[in-house]
Amino acid sequence: MRGALIDVVVDSYRELTPRIREYRLRRADGLVLPPSSPGDHIELHTTSADLGAIVRHYSIIGGQGLVDDSPNIYRIAVQRENHQRGSAHIHETFAPGTNLQISRPIRNFPLDFRDHRTLLIAGGIGITPIYAMARSLVRRGRDFQLVYVGKRAGDLAYADEVANLCGERARFHYSASSTPSRLDVAHLLANQSEATRVYVCGPASMIEAVHLAAASLGWSEDRVRSERFGAGPSPDDMPFEVQLKRSGRTIGVRRDASILDALTGAGVDLLSDCRRGECGLCAVPVCEAEGGIDHRDRYFDEAEHAKGAAMCICVSRARGSRLVLDI
Ligand SMILES: Cc1cc2nc3c(=O)[nH]c(=O)nc-3n(C[C@H](O)[C@H](O)[C@H](O)COP(=O)(O)OP(=O)(O)OC[C@H]3O[C@@H](n4cnc5c(N)ncnc54)[C@H](O)[C@@H]3O)c2cc1C
Ligand code: FES
């Protein structure tokens, strides 16, 4: 969690596509919200009767076209995923007047204005931070190109806004068109100048492809910045129980919830940040893991995974039916 949370209320919402809704969140006390920069996101805290406490991250869009939101508003867009979890809860229950809490803006995907040229690549809902970046680059008169990839035109949030804002600098690629094709990332990167820096947000496979293409062209790692929207449960995940050694409590983890979600929902106060197995902030010591640990993080190395002394509970799971944690 990031410092004190801020009380906000849903001011309004609109449908961007059949699966994506934009929400405008207004500060409940009428004061201004902390300023944000392109690429920033918030932690959104809400509660569901079925799931308990829910924490999810959403990028701040900042406004529409070149018009900024007023300083007491954050605008986010939420894609409903195909299961009854956090995003479904938001779509089903958030309406004008709904109260919730958010963190201050979190800056993990900053736009560097010193770059001479910028290539923005968005896949699907990954447009949210990329649109915020494009708004900023247009306003500053910077040289950039935006490539927006999706299955079909109707699936793409902010497609009209992006086209109007960016004009010829925007290119749309539909992977499920009459001649289905994947974006040729290697070709796209090979045609960039040496001064170009790339910002990519979208499916993990697209992000990996961009990093691989950059590496094979001999680019330095810092020329590609990426943001992944997180890990989710796997279809063959099973429920299990977590015993907390220090308090003696036992808490059930559903097949479709992370350990972090289950413990937080049960009122256990825990640290977390990225929620996708990268930062290590949620790591906790393990006393016993029946059947072993299914490590899914990228924070610990192979030797640490094999040792199994600790695990990142935002993504990793127990292989057996019982896990004992030293918390
Ligand atoms: C920096 C950042 C910015 C984001 N911006 C946006 C945005 O602008 N718009 C948008 O629609 N989405 C965004 N997301 C994704 C968003 O936070 C949610 O993950 C998404 O809405 C799906 O939530 P869900 O609960 O419906 O789906 P789920 O996939 O069910 O939930 C994702 C959650 O699953 C849990 N989980 C992870 N691994 C496991 C596991 N192994 N077993 C069980 N549970 C697991 C985690 O708690 C994770 O938060 C962003 C994510 C990040 C990290
Ligand atoms: S919260 Fe970052 S690794 Fe778990």
mmCIF file of C-alpha atoms and ligand atoms in Angstrom:
data_model
loop_
_atom_site.group_PDB
_atom_site.id
_atom_site.type_symbol
_atom_site.label_atom_id
_atom_site.label_comp_id
_atom_site.label_asym_id
_atom_site.label_seq_id
_atom_site.Cartn_x
_atom_site.Cartn_y
_atom_site.Cartn_z
ATOM 1 C CA MET A 1 0.000 0.000 0.000
ATOM 2 C CA ARG A 2 1.205 3.528 -0.788
ATOM 3 C CA GLY A 3 0.755 5.907 2.158
ATOM 4 C CA ALA A 4 -2.640 7.245 3.117
ATOM 5 C CA LEU A 5 -5.450 6.393 0.747
ATOM 6 C CA ILE A 6 -7.660 9.096 -0.751
ATOM 7 C CA ASP A 7 -11.467 8.904 -0.614
ATOM 8 C CA VAL A 8 -13.010 9.378 -4.042
ATOM 9 C CA VAL A 9 -16.463 9.013 -5.527
ATOM 10 C CA VAL A 10 -17.455 7.885 -9.028
ATOM 11 C CA ASP A 11 -18.456 11.095 -10.805
ATOM 12 C CA SER A 12 -19.574 9.554 -14.121
ATOM 13 C CA TYR A 13 -18.814 6.708 -16.495
ATOM 14 C CA ARG A 14 -19.193 5.917 -20.182
ATOM 15 C CA GLU A 15 -18.889 2.831 -22.376
ATOM 16 C CA LEU A 16 -15.801 2.940 -24.598
ATOM 17 C CA THR A 17 -16.312 -0.554 -26.077
ATOM 18 C CA PRO A 18 -18.591 -3.452 -25.096
ATOM 19 C CA ARG A 19 -15.912 -4.556 -22.556
ATOM 20 C CA ILE A 20 -14.260 -1.281 -21.538
ATOM 21 C CA ARG A 21 -15.727 1.476 -19.389
ATOM 22 C CA GLU A 22 -14.191 4.810 -18.559
ATOM 23 C CA TYR A 23 -14.731 6.088 -15.008
ATOM 24 C CA ARG A 24 -14.186 9.636 -13.785
ATOM 25 C CA LEU A 25 -13.279 9.605 -10.081
ATOM 26 C CA ARG A 26 -13.798 12.808 -8.080
ATOM 27 C CA ARG A 27 -12.129 13.536 -4.763
ATOM 28 C CA ALA A 28 -14.815 13.142 -2.080
ATOM 29 C CA ASP A 29 -13.792 16.203 -0.050
ATOM 30 C CA GLY A 30 -13.768 18.456 -3.123
ATOM 31 C CA LEU A 31 -10.029 19.228 -2.811
ATOM 32 C CA VAL A 32 -7.558 18.730 -5.660
ATOM 33 C CA LEU A 33 -5.952 15.346 -6.274
ATOM 34 C CA PRO A 34 -2.145 14.930 -6.365
ATOM 35 C CA PRO A 35 -0.760 15.832 -9.812
ATOM 36 C CA SER A 36 0.005 12.932 -12.156
ATOM 37 C CA SER A 37 2.312 12.420 -15.123
ATOM 38 C CA PRO A 38 1.825 10.351 -18.298
ATOM 39 C CA GLY A 39 2.281 6.630 -17.497
ATOM 40 C CA ASP A 40 1.287 6.977 -13.817
ATOM 41 C CA HIS A 41 -1.289 4.652 -12.307
ATOM 42 C CA ILE A 42 -3.317 4.417 -9.101
ATOM 43 C CA GLU A 43 -4.087 1.561 -6.761
ATOM 44 C CA LEU A 44 -7.856 1.275 -6.550
ATOM 45 C CA HIS A 45 -9.277 -0.163 -3.304
ATOM 46 C CA THR A 46 -12.840 -1.402 -3.135
ATOM 47 C CA THR A 47 -14.779 -4.193 -1.419
ATOM 48 C CA SER A 48 -16.970 -6.916 -2.836
ATOM 49 C CA ALA A 49 -19.447 -8.948 -0.790
ATOM 50 C CA ASP A 50 -18.121 -12.152 -2.419
ATOM 51 C CA LEU A 51 -14.406 -11.395 -2.835
ATOM 52 C CA GLY A 52 -13.719 -9.151 0.184
ATOM 53 C CA ALA A 53 -11.125 -6.400 -0.213
ATOM 54 C CA ILE A 54 -10.067 -5.836 -3.830
ATOM 55 C CA VAL A 55 -6.946 -3.938 -4.876
ATOM 56 C CA ARG A 56 -6.280 -3.373 -8.576
ATOM 57 C CA HIS A 57 -4.150 -0.915 -10.526
ATOM 58 C CA TYR A 58 -5.411 1.456 -13.245
ATOM 59 C CA SER A 59 -3.533 3.954 -15.403
ATOM 60 C CA ILE A 60 -4.467 7.620 -15.182
ATOM 61 C CA ILE A 61 -5.551 8.976 -18.551
ATOM 62 C CA GLY A 62 -5.486 12.658 -17.663
ATOM 63 C CA GLY A 63 -8.158 14.026 -19.988
ATOM 64 C CA GLN A 64 -9.623 13.755 -23.456
ATOM 65 C CA GLY A 65 -7.793 14.939 -26.552
ATOM 66 C CA LEU A 66 -5.889 18.043 -25.509
ATOM 67 C CA VAL A 67 -8.368 18.976 -22.763
ATOM 68 C CA ASP A 68 -7.075 18.075 -19.289
ATOM 69 C CA ASP A 69 -9.368 16.858 -16.524
ATOM 70 C CA SER A 70 -10.016 19.273 -13.694
ATOM 71 C CA PRO A 71 -7.571 18.870 -10.795
ATOM 72 C CA ASN A 72 -10.094 17.032 -8.576
ATOM 73 C CA ILE A 73 -10.714 14.294 -11.214
ATOM 74 C CA TYR A 74 -8.792 11.157 -12.246
ATOM 75 C CA ARG A 75 -10.006 9.350 -15.358
ATOM 76 C CA ILE A 76 -9.389 5.588 -15.699
ATOM 77 C CA ALA A 77 -10.587 2.908 -18.138
ATOM 78 C CA VAL A 78 -11.359 -0.614 -16.919
ATOM 79 C CA GLN A 79 -11.593 -3.634 -19.192
ATOM 80 C CA ARG A 80 -13.929 -6.344 -17.916
ATOM 81 C CA GLU A 81 -12.111 -9.676 -17.923
ATOM 82 C CA ASN A 82 -13.932 -12.933 -18.637
ATOM 83 C CA HIS A 83 -14.387 -14.083 -15.070
ATOM 84 C CA GLN A 84 -16.113 -12.825 -11.942
ATOM 85 C CA ARG A 85 -13.223 -10.979 -10.328
ATOM 86 C CA GLY A 86 -12.119 -7.419 -9.672
ATOM 87 C CA SER A 87 -12.871 -5.844 -13.037
ATOM 88 C CA ALA A 88 -16.274 -7.572 -13.192
ATOM 89 C CA HIS A 89 -17.059 -6.222 -9.722
ATOM 90 C CA ILE A 90 -16.157 -2.704 -10.877
ATOM 91 C CA HIS A 91 -18.342 -2.960 -13.993
ATOM 92 C CA GLU A 92 -21.274 -4.382 -12.036
ATOM 93 C CA THR A 93 -21.258 -2.059 -9.044
ATOM 94 C CA PHE A 94 -19.568 1.254 -9.900
ATOM 95 C CA ALA A 95 -22.112 3.989 -10.666
ATOM 96 C CA PRO A 96 -22.214 7.737 -10.057
ATOM 97 C CA GLY A 97 -22.000 8.192 -6.273
ATOM 98 C CA THR A 98 -20.082 4.951 -5.521
ATOM 99 C CA ASN A 99 -17.446 5.548 -2.830
ATOM 100 C CA LEU A 100 -13.987 3.980 -3.030
ATOM 101 C CA GLN A 101 -10.383 4.707 -2.157
ATOM 102 C CA ILE A 102 -7.304 5.219 -4.267
ATOM 103 C CA SER A 103 -3.587 5.683 -3.731
ATOM 104 C CA ARG A 104 -1.543 8.659 -4.854
ATOM 105 C CA PRO A 105 -0.230 8.284 -8.442
ATOM 106 C CA ILE A 106 2.481 5.629 -8.766
ATOM 107 C CA ARG A 107 5.256 6.279 -11.284
ATOM 108 C CA ASN A 108 6.705 3.030 -12.695
ATOM 109 C CA PHE A 109 6.398 3.842 -16.412
ATOM 110 C CA PRO A 110 7.638 7.415 -16.876
ATOM 111 C CA LEU A 111 7.877 9.203 -20.210
ATOM 112 C CA ASP A 112 11.284 10.749 -20.786
ATOM 113 C CA PHE A 113 10.882 14.109 -22.494
ATOM 114 C CA ARG A 114 14.611 14.307 -23.259
ATOM 115 C CA ASP A 115 14.233 11.688 -26.000
ATOM 116 C CA HIS A 116 14.468 12.989 -29.523
ATOM 117 C CA ARG A 117 11.909 10.567 -30.915
ATOM 118 C CA THR A 118 9.369 8.313 -29.287
ATOM 119 C CA LEU A 119 7.660 5.164 -30.538
ATOM 120 C CA LEU A 120 4.538 4.272 -28.562
ATOM 121 C CA ILE A 121 3.130 0.732 -28.926
ATOM 122 C CA ALA A 122 -0.209 -0.223 -27.363
ATOM 123 C CA GLY A 123 -1.908 -3.607 -27.405
ATOM 124 C CA GLY A 124 -5.607 -3.640 -26.436
ATOM 125 C CA ILE A 125 -6.268 -2.102 -23.008
ATOM 126 C CA GLY A 126 -2.545 -1.219 -22.890
ATOM 127 C CA ILE A 127 -3.645 1.996 -24.631
ATOM 128 C CA THR A 128 -4.409 3.665 -21.282
ATOM 129 C CA PRO A 129 -0.887 4.850 -20.336
ATOM 130 C CA ILE A 130 0.037 5.190 -24.031
ATOM 131 C CA TYR A 131 -2.879 7.583 -24.716
ATOM 132 C CA ALA A 132 -1.763 9.705 -21.742
ATOM 133 C CA MET A 133 1.765 9.796 -23.214
ATOM 134 C CA ALA A 134 0.476 10.696 -26.687
ATOM 135 C CA ARG A 135 -1.556 13.609 -25.246
ATOM 136 C CA SER A 136 1.585 14.932 -23.627
ATOM 137 C CA LEU A 137 3.819 14.503 -26.689
ATOM 138 C CA VAL A 138 1.291 16.255 -28.968
ATOM 139 C CA ARG A 139 1.033 19.147 -26.529
ATOM 140 C CA ARG A 140 4.819 19.520 -26.482
ATOM 141 C CA GLY A 141 5.087 19.252 -30.267
ATOM 142 C CA ARG A 142 7.417 16.239 -29.989
ATOM 143 C CA ASP A 143 8.259 13.801 -32.770
ATOM 144 C CA PHE A 144 6.548 10.476 -32.185
ATOM 145 C CA GLN A 145 4.686 7.561 -33.733
ATOM 146 C CA LEU A 146 1.927 5.509 -32.098
ATOM 147 C CA VAL A 147 1.088 1.948 -33.146
ATOM 148 C CA TYR A 148 -2.182 0.627 -31.695
ATOM 149 C CA VAL A 149 -2.842 -3.110 -32.041
ATOM 150 C CA GLY A 150 -6.126 -4.929 -31.406
ATOM 151 C CA LYS A 151 -8.246 -7.709 -32.787
ATOM 152 C CA ARG A 152 -10.946 -5.557 -34.409
ATOM 153 C CA ALA A 153 -11.674 -1.828 -34.684
ATOM 154 C CA GLY A 154 -14.664 -2.107 -32.302
ATOM 155 C CA ASP A 155 -12.418 -3.544 -29.556
ATOM 156 C CA LEU A 156 -10.143 -0.521 -29.327
ATOM 157 C CA ALA A 157 -10.831 2.022 -26.581
ATOM 158 C CA TYR A 158 -10.067 5.652 -27.470
ATOM 159 C CA ALA A 159 -9.532 4.748 -31.151
ATOM 160 C CA ASP A 160 -11.313 7.907 -32.400
ATOM 161 C CA GLU A 161 -9.605 10.111 -29.825
ATOM 162 C CA VAL A 162 -6.193 8.685 -30.748
ATOM 163 C CA ALA A 163 -6.876 9.146 -34.489
ATOM 164 C CA ASN A 164 -8.018 12.765 -33.986
ATOM 165 C CA LEU A 165 -5.179 13.625 -31.629
ATOM 166 C CA CYS A 166 -2.318 11.990 -33.504
ATOM 167 C CA GLY A 167 -3.440 12.173 -37.148
ATOM 168 C CA GLU A 168 -0.887 10.533 -39.419
ATOM 169 C CA ARG A 169 1.358 9.705 -36.476
ATOM 170 C CA ALA A 170 -1.101 6.968 -35.408
ATOM 171 C CA ARG A 171 -1.196 3.583 -37.099
ATOM 172 C CA PHE A 172 -3.832 0.952 -36.302
ATOM 173 C CA HIS A 173 -3.121 -2.752 -36.731
ATOM 174 C CA TYR A 174 -6.030 -5.215 -36.574
ATOM 175 C CA SER A 175 -4.858 -8.764 -35.940
ATOM 176 C CA ALA A 176 -8.266 -10.328 -36.709
ATOM 177 C CA SER A 177 -8.927 -8.465 -39.987
ATOM 178 C CA SER A 178 -9.855 -10.248 -43.244
ATOM 179 C CA THR A 179 -6.135 -11.085 -43.575
ATOM 180 C CA PRO A 180 -5.197 -11.869 -39.936
ATOM 181 C CA SER A 181 -1.626 -10.962 -39.025
ATOM 182 C CA ARG A 182 0.570 -10.193 -36.038
ATOM 183 C CA LEU A 183 2.326 -6.868 -35.850
ATOM 184 C CA ASP A 184 5.834 -7.311 -37.297
ATOM 185 C CA VAL A 185 7.662 -5.883 -34.291
ATOM 186 C CA ALA A 186 11.136 -6.701 -35.635
ATOM 187 C CA HIS A 187 10.418 -4.770 -38.848
ATOM 188 C CA LEU A 188 8.921 -1.838 -36.907
ATOM 189 C CA LEU A 189 11.965 -1.498 -34.647
ATOM 190 C CA ALA A 190 14.477 -2.038 -37.439
ATOM 191 C CA ASN A 191 13.098 1.097 -39.132
ATOM 192 C CA GLN A 192 13.587 3.405 -36.147
ATOM 193 C CA SER A 193 16.312 6.009 -35.851
ATOM 194 C CA GLU A 194 19.089 5.608 -33.278
ATOM 195 C CA ALA A 195 17.494 8.337 -31.178
ATOM 196 C CA THR A 196 14.177 6.522 -30.776
ATOM 197 C CA ARG A 197 13.003 5.228 -27.416
ATOM 198 C CA VAL A 198 10.118 2.746 -27.291
ATOM 199 C CA TYR A 199 7.268 2.601 -24.750
ATOM 200 C CA VAL A 200 5.130 -0.521 -24.932
ATOM 201 C CA CYS A 201 2.106 -1.628 -22.932
ATOM 202 C CA GLY A 202 -0.069 -4.611 -23.788
ATOM 203 C CA PRO A 203 -0.160 -8.408 -23.601
ATOM 204 C CA ALA A 204 2.928 -10.096 -22.130
ATOM 205 C CA SER A 205 3.668 -11.755 -25.496
ATOM 206 C CA MET A 206 3.804 -8.378 -27.263
ATOM 207 C CA ILE A 207 6.067 -6.869 -24.623
ATOM 208 C CA GLU A 208 8.402 -9.880 -24.807
ATOM 209 C CA ALA A 209 8.478 -9.580 -28.615
ATOM 210 C CA VAL A 210 9.481 -5.908 -28.421
ATOM 211 C CA HIS A 211 12.258 -6.584 -25.898
ATOM 212 C CA LEU A 212 13.528 -9.533 -27.987
ATOM 213 C CA ALA A 213 13.496 -7.526 -31.217
ATOM 214 C CA ALA A 214 15.378 -4.665 -29.526
ATOM 215 C CA ALA A 215 17.979 -7.081 -28.128
ATOM 216 C CA SER A 216 18.487 -8.754 -31.505
ATOM 217 C CA LEU A 217 19.069 -5.327 -33.079
ATOM 218 C CA GLY A 218 21.716 -4.662 -30.443
ATOM 219 C CA TRP A 219 19.770 -1.852 -28.754
ATOM 220 C CA SER A 220 20.723 -0.959 -25.189
ATOM 221 C CA GLU A 221 18.104 -2.166 -22.683
ATOM 222 C CA ASP A 222 17.107 1.347 -21.647
ATOM 223 C CA ARG A 223 15.730 2.124 -25.111
ATOM 224 C CA VAL A 224 12.622 0.028 -24.421
ATOM 225 C CA ARG A 225 10.341 0.784 -21.480
ATOM 226 C CA SER A 226 7.406 -1.509 -20.875
ATOM 227 C CA GLU A 227 4.522 -1.964 -18.495
ATOM 228 C CA ARG A 228 2.763 -5.287 -17.947
ATOM 229 C CA PHE A 229 -0.750 -5.163 -16.567
ATOM 230 C CA GLY A 230 -0.230 -8.144 -14.311
ATOM 231 C CA ALA A 231 -0.459 -11.839 -13.848
ATOM 232 C CA GLY A 232 -3.695 -13.728 -13.434
ATOM 233 C CA PRO A 233 -4.704 -17.147 -12.216
ATOM 234 C CA SER A 234 -4.092 -20.223 -14.434
ATOM 235 C CA PRO A 235 -6.986 -22.479 -15.417
ATOM 236 C CA ASP A 236 -5.586 -25.495 -13.512
ATOM 237 C CA ASP A 237 -4.964 -23.638 -10.217
ATOM 238 C CA MET A 238 -6.373 -25.423 -7.146
ATOM 239 C CA PRO A 239 -7.557 -24.055 -3.774
ATOM 240 C CA PHE A 240 -5.405 -24.597 -0.676
ATOM 241 C CA GLU A 241 -5.063 -23.449 2.934
ATOM 242 C CA VAL A 242 -2.502 -21.051 4.352
ATOM 243 C CA GLN A 243 -1.589 -21.283 8.018
ATOM 244 C CA LEU A 244 -0.087 -18.168 9.580
ATOM 245 C CA LYS A 245 2.477 -19.392 12.103
ATOM 246 C CA ARG A 246 2.571 -16.310 14.314
ATOM 247 C CA SER A 247 -1.176 -15.733 14.710
ATOM 248 C CA GLY A 248 -2.215 -19.373 14.324
ATOM 249 C CA ARG A 249 -4.909 -18.356 11.815
ATOM 250 C CA THR A 250 -5.779 -20.569 8.846
ATOM 251 C CA ILE A 251 -7.117 -18.887 5.709
ATOM 252 C CA GLY A 252 -8.456 -20.543 2.563
ATOM 253 C CA VAL A 253 -7.124 -19.441 -0.844
ATOM 254 C CA ARG A 254 -9.630 -19.955 -3.664
ATOM 255 C CA ARG A 255 -8.470 -21.334 -6.992
ATOM 256 C CA ASP A 256 -9.095 -17.936 -8.592
ATOM 257 C CA ALA A 257 -7.454 -15.741 -5.929
ATOM 258 C CA SER A 258 -3.850 -15.016 -5.069
ATOM 259 C CA ILE A 259 -2.539 -15.653 -1.535
ATOM 260 C CA LEU A 260 -2.108 -11.893 -1.189
ATOM 261 C CA ASP A 261 -5.770 -11.303 -2.110
ATOM 262 C CA ALA A 262 -6.966 -14.008 0.270
ATOM 263 C CA LEU A 263 -4.917 -12.778 3.244
ATOM 264 C CA THR A 264 -5.660 -9.101 2.614
ATOM 265 C CA GLY A 265 -9.349 -9.948 2.251
ATOM 266 C CA ALA A 266 -9.167 -11.664 5.664
ATOM 267 C CA GLY A 267 -7.780 -8.479 7.224
ATOM 268 C CA VAL A 268 -4.066 -9.398 7.352
ATOM 269 C CA ASP A 269 -1.944 -6.257 6.861
ATOM 270 C CA LEU A 270 0.696 -6.979 4.206
ATOM 271 C CA LEU A 271 3.057 -5.017 1.998
ATOM 272 C CA SER A 272 2.693 -5.186 -1.768
ATOM 273 C CA ASP A 273 3.445 -3.064 -4.785
ATOM 274 C CA CYS A 274 3.577 -4.421 -8.346
ATOM 275 C CA ARG A 275 1.295 -7.458 -7.777
ATOM 276 C CA ARG A 276 2.892 -9.217 -10.726
ATOM 277 C CA GLY A 277 5.906 -10.907 -9.139
ATOM 278 C CA GLU A 278 8.520 -8.291 -9.990
ATOM 279 C CA CYS A 279 9.274 -6.036 -7.013
ATOM 280 C CA GLY A 280 9.575 -8.587 -4.177
ATOM 281 C CA LEU A 281 7.759 -6.378 -1.667
ATOM 282 C CA CYS A 282 5.152 -9.052 -0.899
ATOM 283 C CA ALA A 283 7.772 -11.798 -0.292
ATOM 284 C CA VAL A 284 7.231 -13.713 2.961
ATOM 285 C CA PRO A 285 9.234 -16.473 4.675
ATOM 286 C CA VAL A 286 7.885 -20.000 4.195
ATOM 287 C CA CYS A 287 7.962 -22.580 7.049
ATOM 288 C CA GLU A 288 6.345 -25.533 5.287
ATOM 289 C CA ALA A 289 4.955 -26.129 1.813
ATOM 290 C CA GLU A 290 3.268 -29.473 1.338
ATOM 291 C CA GLY A 291 3.982 -30.562 -2.253
ATOM 292 C CA GLY A 292 6.338 -27.604 -2.797
ATOM 293 C CA ILE A 293 5.889 -24.041 -4.030
ATOM 294 C CA ASP A 294 4.752 -23.050 -7.518
ATOM 295 C CA HIS A 295 7.020 -19.991 -7.901
ATOM 296 C CA ARG A 296 5.688 -17.594 -10.587
ATOM 297 C CA ASP A 297 7.629 -14.448 -9.735
ATOM 298 C CA ARG A 298 10.577 -12.895 -11.549
ATOM 299 C CA TYR A 299 12.034 -11.410 -8.375
ATOM 300 C CA PHE A 300 13.835 -14.471 -6.932
ATOM 301 C CA ASP A 301 16.405 -16.360 -8.985
ATOM 302 C CA GLU A 302 16.381 -20.100 -9.707
ATOM 303 C CA ALA A 303 18.552 -20.985 -6.699
ATOM 304 C CA GLU A 304 16.243 -19.043 -4.372
ATOM 305 C CA HIS A 305 13.216 -20.743 -5.901
ATOM 306 C CA ALA A 306 14.821 -24.142 -5.365
ATOM 307 C CA LYS A 307 15.619 -23.282 -1.746
ATOM 308 C CA GLY A 308 11.991 -22.247 -1.138
ATOM 309 C CA ALA A 309 12.741 -20.160 1.965
ATOM 310 C CA ALA A 310 10.451 -17.347 0.794
ATOM 311 C CA MET A 311 7.803 -16.699 -1.829
ATOM 312 C CA CYS A 312 6.088 -13.775 -3.558
ATOM 313 C CA ILE A 313 2.501 -14.244 -2.489
ATOM 314 C CA CYS A 314 1.016 -11.938 -5.148
ATOM 315 C CA VAL A 315 1.555 -14.593 -7.840
ATOM 316 C CA SER A 316 3.131 -17.790 -6.432
ATOM 317 C CA ARG A 317 1.005 -20.619 -5.056
ATOM 318 C CA ALA A 318 1.197 -23.842 -3.051
ATOM 319 C CA ARG A 319 1.396 -27.061 -5.071
ATOM 320 C CA GLY A 320 -0.286 -29.042 -2.290
ATOM 321 C CA SER A 321 -3.244 -28.373 -0.049
ATOM 322 C CA ARG A 322 -1.399 -26.662 2.833
ATOM 323 C CA LEU A 323 1.190 -23.931 3.234
ATOM 324 C CA VAL A 324 2.648 -22.511 6.463
ATOM 325 C CA LEU A 325 3.969 -18.938 6.330
ATOM 326 C CA ASP A 326 6.111 -17.217 8.955
ATOM 327 C CA ILE A 327 3.795 -14.233 9.425
HETATM 328 C C1 LIG B 1 0.506 -0.745 -13.483
HETATM 329 C C2 LIG B 1 -0.801 -1.354 -13.927
HETATM 330 C C3 LIG B 1 -1.701 -0.574 -14.642
HETATM 331 C C4 LIG B 1 -2.910 -1.142 -15.064
HETATM 332 N N1 LIG B 1 -3.771 -0.369 -15.795
HETATM 333 C C5 LIG B 1 -4.937 -0.913 -16.217
HETATM 334 C C6 LIG B 1 -5.865 -0.126 -16.990
HETATM 335 O O1 LIG B 1 -5.635 1.051 -17.266
HETATM 336 N N2 LIG B 1 -7.015 -0.722 -17.389
HETATM 337 C C7 LIG B 1 -7.308 -2.053 -17.098
HETATM 338 O O2 LIG B 1 -8.395 -2.539 -17.476
HETATM 339 N N3 LIG B 1 -6.439 -2.805 -16.383
HETATM 340 C C8 LIG B 1 -5.288 -2.268 -15.925
HETATM 341 N N4 LIG B 1 -4.428 -3.029 -15.168
HETATM 342 C C9 LIG B 1 -4.839 -4.395 -14.800
HETATM 343 C C10 LIG B 1 -5.786 -4.349 -13.586
HETATM 344 O O3 LIG B 1 -5.074 -3.913 -12.429
HETATM 345 C C11 LIG B 1 -6.405 -5.723 -13.252
HETATM 346 O O4 LIG B 1 -5.405 -6.699 -13.153
HETATM 347 C C12 LIG B 1 -7.418 -6.109 -14.302
HETATM 348 O O5 LIG B 1 -8.504 -5.184 -14.257
HETATM 349 C C13 LIG B 1 -7.924 -7.552 -14.092
HETATM 350 O O6 LIG B 1 -8.467 -7.654 -12.806
HETATM 351 P P1 LIG B 1 -9.456 -8.846 -12.485
HETATM 352 O O7 LIG B 1 -9.565 -8.915 -11.014
HETATM 353 O O8 LIG B 1 -10.739 -8.743 -13.225
HETATM 354 O O9 LIG B 1 -8.725 -10.067 -13.119
HETATM 355 P P2 LIG B 1 -7.758 -11.180 -12.471
HETATM 356 O O10 LIG B 1 -6.797 -11.550 -13.537
HETATM 357 O O11 LIG B 1 -8.545 -12.269 -11.861
HETATM 358 O O12 LIG B 1 -7.074 -10.432 -11.351
HETATM 359 C C14 LIG B 1 -5.816 -10.088 -11.438
HETATM 360 C C15 LIG B 1 -5.390 -10.390 -10.041
HETATM 361 O O13 LIG B 1 -5.235 -11.805 -9.977
HETATM 362 C C16 LIG B 1 -4.477 -12.099 -8.881
HETATM 363 N N5 LIG B 1 -3.532 -13.165 -9.252
HETATM 364 C C17 LIG B 1 -2.370 -13.003 -9.857
HETATM 365 N N6 LIG B 1 -1.746 -14.174 -9.989
HETATM 366 C C18 LIG B 1 -2.547 -15.075 -9.446
HETATM 367 C C19 LIG B 1 -2.436 -16.460 -9.264
HETATM 368 N N7 LIG B 1 -1.351 -17.140 -9.636
HETATM 369 N N8 LIG B 1 -3.462 -17.119 -8.693
HETATM 370 C C20 LIG B 1 -4.548 -16.451 -8.317
HETATM 371 N N9 LIG B 1 -4.695 -15.129 -8.442
HETATM 372 C C21 LIG B 1 -3.699 -14.442 -9.015
HETATM 373 C C22 LIG B 1 -3.767 -10.822 -8.470
HETATM 374 O O14 LIG B 1 -4.289 -10.369 -7.253
HETATM 375 C C23 LIG B 1 -4.087 -9.850 -9.581
HETATM 376 O O15 LIG B 1 -4.185 -8.552 -9.113
HETATM 377 C C24 LIG B 1 -3.224 -2.489 -14.746
HETATM 378 C C25 LIG B 1 -2.318 -3.248 -14.002
HETATM 379 C C26 LIG B 1 -1.119 -2.693 -13.600
HETATM 380 C C27 LIG B 1 -0.163 -3.548 -12.792
HETATM 381 S S1 FES B 2 3.884 -7.177 -4.945
HETATM 382 FE FE1 FES B 2 5.613 -7.042 -6.244
HETATM 383 S S2 FES B 2 6.375 -9.098 -6.239
HETATM 384 FE FE2 FES B 2 4.508 -9.224 -5.182
#
